[in-house]
PDB file of C-alpha atoms in Angstrom:
ATOM      1  CA  UNK A   1     151.403 161.410  39.541  1.00 50.00           C
ATOM      2  CA  UNK A   2     148.132 162.436  37.973  1.00 58.00           C
ATOM      3  CA  UNK A   3     146.462 160.034  34.613  1.00 64.00           C
ATOM      4  CA  UNK A   4     147.394 161.126  31.183  1.00 58.00           C
ATOM      5  CA  UNK A   5     144.150 161.527  29.330  1.00 60.00           C
ATOM      6  CA  UNK A   6     143.846 158.420  26.697  1.00 56.00           C
ATOM      7  CA  UNK A   7     143.066 159.718  22.887  1.00 60.00           C
ATOM      8  CA  UNK A   8     141.447 158.024  20.765  1.00 64.00           C
ATOM      9  CA  UNK A   9     140.994 157.977  16.702  1.00 63.00           C
ATOM     10  CA  UNK A  10     137.784 156.707  15.309  1.00 67.00           C
ATOM     11  CA  UNK A  11     137.517 155.386  11.616  1.00 72.00           C
ATOM     12  CA  UNK A  12     135.816 157.503   9.815  1.00 76.00           C
ATOM     13  CA  UNK A  13     133.368 156.935   6.282  1.00 89.00           C
ATOM     14  CA  UNK A  14     135.118 157.580   3.068  1.00 94.00           C
ATOM     15  CA  UNK A  15     133.896 160.750   1.031  1.00 96.00           C
ATOM     16  CA  UNK A  16     132.339 159.012  -2.499  1.00 96.00           C
ATOM     17  CA  UNK A  17     134.083 161.805  -4.389  1.00 97.00           C
ATOM     18  CA  UNK A  18     136.941 164.847  -3.937  1.00 97.00           C
ATOM     19  CA  UNK A  19     136.927 167.560  -6.414  1.00 95.00           C
ATOM     20  CA  UNK A  20     139.614 169.944  -6.908  1.00 94.00           C
ATOM     21  CA  UNK A  21     138.166 173.844  -5.757  1.00 94.00           C
ATOM     22  CA  UNK A  22     141.434 176.017  -6.127  1.00 90.00           C
ATOM     23  CA  UNK A  23     144.752 175.275  -6.006  1.00 86.00           C
ATOM     24  CA  UNK A  24     145.376 173.112  -2.670  1.00 90.00           C
ATOM     25  CA  UNK A  25     141.681 172.675  -1.778  1.00 94.00           C
ATOM     26  CA  UNK A  26     139.554 169.981  -2.542  1.00 96.00           C
ATOM     27  CA  UNK A  27     135.428 169.568  -1.870  1.00 97.00           C
ATOM     28  CA  UNK A  28     133.587 166.596  -1.221  1.00 97.00           C
ATOM     29  CA  UNK A  29     130.069 166.007  -1.307  1.00 96.00           C
ATOM     30  CA  UNK A  30     129.371 167.279   1.998  1.00 94.00           C
ATOM     31  CA  UNK A  31     130.701 170.576   1.417  1.00 94.00           C
ATOM     32  CA  UNK A  32     133.488 169.687   3.518  1.00 95.00           C
ATOM     33  CA  UNK A  33     137.021 170.939   2.366  1.00 97.00           C
ATOM     34  CA  UNK A  34     140.364 168.804   2.312  1.00 97.00           C
ATOM     35  CA  UNK A  35     144.019 170.478   1.880  1.00 97.00           C
ATOM     36  CA  UNK A  36     146.405 167.654   0.166  1.00 97.00           C
ATOM     37  CA  UNK A  37     150.047 167.194   1.409  1.00 96.00           C
ATOM     38  CA  UNK A  38     151.800 165.461  -1.097  1.00 95.00           C
ATOM     39  CA  UNK A  39     154.775 163.108   0.020  1.00 94.00           C
ATOM     40  CA  UNK A  40     157.306 161.971  -2.885  1.00 92.00           C
ATOM     41  CA  UNK A  41     159.463 158.610  -2.331  1.00 87.00           C
ATOM     42  CA  UNK A  42     161.625 156.921  -5.061  1.00 88.00           C
ATOM     43  CA  UNK A  43     159.021 154.487  -4.926  1.00 87.00           C
ATOM     44  CA  UNK A  44     155.880 155.861  -4.935  1.00 90.00           C
ATOM     45  CA  UNK A  45     153.363 158.866  -4.257  1.00 95.00           C
ATOM     46  CA  UNK A  46     151.421 159.561  -1.263  1.00 97.00           C
ATOM     47  CA  UNK A  47     148.943 162.313  -0.368  1.00 97.00           C
ATOM     48  CA  UNK A  48     147.574 163.190   3.456  1.00 97.00           C
ATOM     49  CA  UNK A  49     144.008 164.092   2.673  1.00 97.00           C
ATOM     50  CA  UNK A  50     143.341 166.781   5.558  1.00 97.00           C
ATOM     51  CA  UNK A  51     139.709 167.904   6.236  1.00 96.00           C
ATOM     52  CA  UNK A  52     139.740 171.524   7.315  1.00 95.00           C
ATOM     53  CA  UNK A  53     137.795 173.995   7.264  1.00 93.00           C
ATOM     54  CA  UNK A  54     138.543 176.821   5.021  1.00 93.00           C
ATOM     55  CA  UNK A  55     136.146 179.191   3.117  1.00 92.00           C
ATOM     56  CA  UNK A  56     135.593 178.449  -0.576  1.00 89.00           C
ATOM     57  CA  UNK A  57     135.664 181.259  -3.205  1.00 86.00           C
ATOM     58  CA  UNK A  58     134.816 181.254  -6.670  1.00 88.00           C
ATOM     59  CA  UNK A  59     135.760 177.570  -7.564  1.00 86.00           C
ATOM     60  CA  UNK A  60     138.512 177.206 -10.506  1.00 85.00           C
ATOM     61  CA  UNK A  61     138.462 175.651 -13.655  1.00 83.00           C
ATOM     62  CA  UNK A  62     140.947 172.774 -13.253  1.00 78.00           C
ATOM     63  CA  UNK A  63     142.720 173.824 -16.627  1.00 79.00           C
ATOM     64  CA  UNK A  64     143.528 176.718 -15.363  1.00 81.00           C
ATOM     65  CA  UNK A  65     145.229 175.653 -12.392  1.00 79.00           C
ATOM     66  CA  UNK A  66     149.116 174.856 -12.587  1.00 77.00           C
ATOM     67  CA  UNK A  67     149.905 171.396 -13.672  1.00 80.00           C
ATOM     68  CA  UNK A  68     149.875 168.801  -9.903  1.00 83.00           C
ATOM     69  CA  UNK A  69     151.090 165.469  -9.486  1.00 85.00           C
ATOM     70  CA  UNK A  70     147.341 165.232  -8.196  1.00 93.00           C
ATOM     71  CA  UNK A  71     144.144 164.273  -9.776  1.00 94.00           C
ATOM     72  CA  UNK A  72     141.405 166.912 -10.008  1.00 92.00           C
ATOM     73  CA  UNK A  73     138.944 164.244  -9.086  1.00 94.00           C
ATOM     74  CA  UNK A  74     139.079 161.238  -6.907  1.00 96.00           C
ATOM     75  CA  UNK A  75     135.834 158.776  -7.327  1.00 97.00           C
ATOM     76  CA  UNK A  76     135.829 155.923  -4.183  1.00 97.00           C
ATOM     77  CA  UNK A  77     136.458 152.555  -5.506  1.00 96.00           C
ATOM     78  CA  UNK A  78     135.348 148.927  -3.920  1.00 94.00           C
ATOM     79  CA  UNK A  79     138.690 147.736  -2.186  1.00 91.00           C
ATOM     80  CA  UNK A  80     139.414 150.609  -0.056  1.00 93.00           C
ATOM     81  CA  UNK A  81     140.722 153.005  -3.123  1.00 96.00           C
ATOM     82  CA  UNK A  82     139.663 155.477  -5.173  1.00 98.00           C
ATOM     83  CA  UNK A  83     140.392 156.213  -9.072  1.00 97.00           C
ATOM     84  CA  UNK A  84     141.461 159.375 -10.355  1.00 96.00           C
ATOM     85  CA  UNK A  85     139.852 161.205 -13.170  1.00 94.00           C
ATOM     86  CA  UNK A  86     143.918 160.694 -14.560  1.00 93.00           C
ATOM     87  CA  UNK A  87     142.698 157.265 -14.146  1.00 94.00           C
ATOM     88  CA  UNK A  88     145.156 156.213 -11.351  1.00 95.00           C
ATOM     89  CA  UNK A  89     144.591 153.905  -8.364  1.00 97.00           C
ATOM     90  CA  UNK A  90     144.809 155.289  -4.852  1.00 97.00           C
ATOM     91  CA  UNK A  91     145.132 152.705  -1.982  1.00 97.00           C
ATOM     92  CA  UNK A  92     143.392 154.112   1.277  1.00 97.00           C
ATOM     93  CA  UNK A  93     146.327 153.644   3.621  1.00 96.00           C
ATOM     94  CA  UNK A  94     144.478 154.621   6.513  1.00 95.00           C
ATOM     95  CA  UNK A  95     141.518 156.850   7.408  1.00 94.00           C
ATOM     96  CA  UNK A  96     141.400 158.307  10.847  1.00 91.00           C
ATOM     97  CA  UNK A  97     138.709 161.014  12.945  1.00 90.00           C
ATOM     98  CA  UNK A  98     140.298 162.573  15.975  1.00 86.00           C
ATOM     99  CA  UNK A  99     139.062 165.623  17.536  1.00 83.00           C
ATOM    100  CA  UNK A 100     136.625 166.304  14.756  1.00 83.00           C
ATOM    101  CA  UNK A 101     139.138 166.597  12.108  1.00 88.00           C
ATOM    102  CA  UNK A 102     139.744 163.609   9.623  1.00 93.00           C
ATOM    103  CA  UNK A 103     143.169 162.810   7.821  1.00 96.00           C
ATOM    104  CA  UNK A 104     143.199 160.511   5.255  1.00 97.00           C
ATOM    105  CA  UNK A 105     146.116 158.672   3.830  1.00 97.00           C
ATOM    106  CA  UNK A 106     146.598 157.819  -0.080  1.00 97.00           C
ATOM    107  CA  UNK A 107     149.015 155.929  -1.937  1.00 97.00           C
ATOM    108  CA  UNK A 108     149.010 155.867  -5.748  1.00 97.00           C
ATOM    109  CA  UNK A 109     148.822 152.223  -6.502  1.00 95.00           C
ATOM    110  CA  UNK A 110     151.207 151.388  -9.894  1.00 90.00           C
ATOM    111  CA  UNK A 111     150.293 151.511 -13.680  1.00 79.00           C
ATOM    112  CA  UNK A 112     149.745 147.633 -14.267  1.00 66.00           C
ATOM    113  CA  UNK A 113     150.660 148.583 -17.817  1.00 62.00           C
ATOM    114  CA  UNK A 114     153.816 149.623 -16.140  1.00 59.00           C
ATOM    115  CA  UNK A 115     154.763 146.270 -14.541  1.00 54.00           C
TER     116      UNK A 115
END
C-alpha cells in the first residue's frame, strides 16, 4: 500500500487593502483578484475571500453596484483585523496558502455601540 501524499498549507501575508473592482471581485495592492463568498448565520457575518486569477475589465464605481453587506474597501489594521470603508471591523479568522491559491476567512466584529 502506497503512502498518501502530505499536503501542507502555509500562512500567507495579508493584503494591505482590498478594493471592490466589479460585482463579486476585489483587487489588492498587487493587482491580485479576490472572490468573496458570504456566509451569514444568526450570530455573525463571515466572508471567505478566495484569491483567484480572473481577467479584469473596467472598474465599476461602487455607487453603481447593487447593495451588498460587504464594504467596498478593506484596510488592514493591527491585531489581525481589517477595517471596512463602512467603519466595520473584521477579524481575520485564518489566512492560508495552498497550491498557489489563498483563502482568507473574515468575520465581522460586533459594533461596540450595539453592545
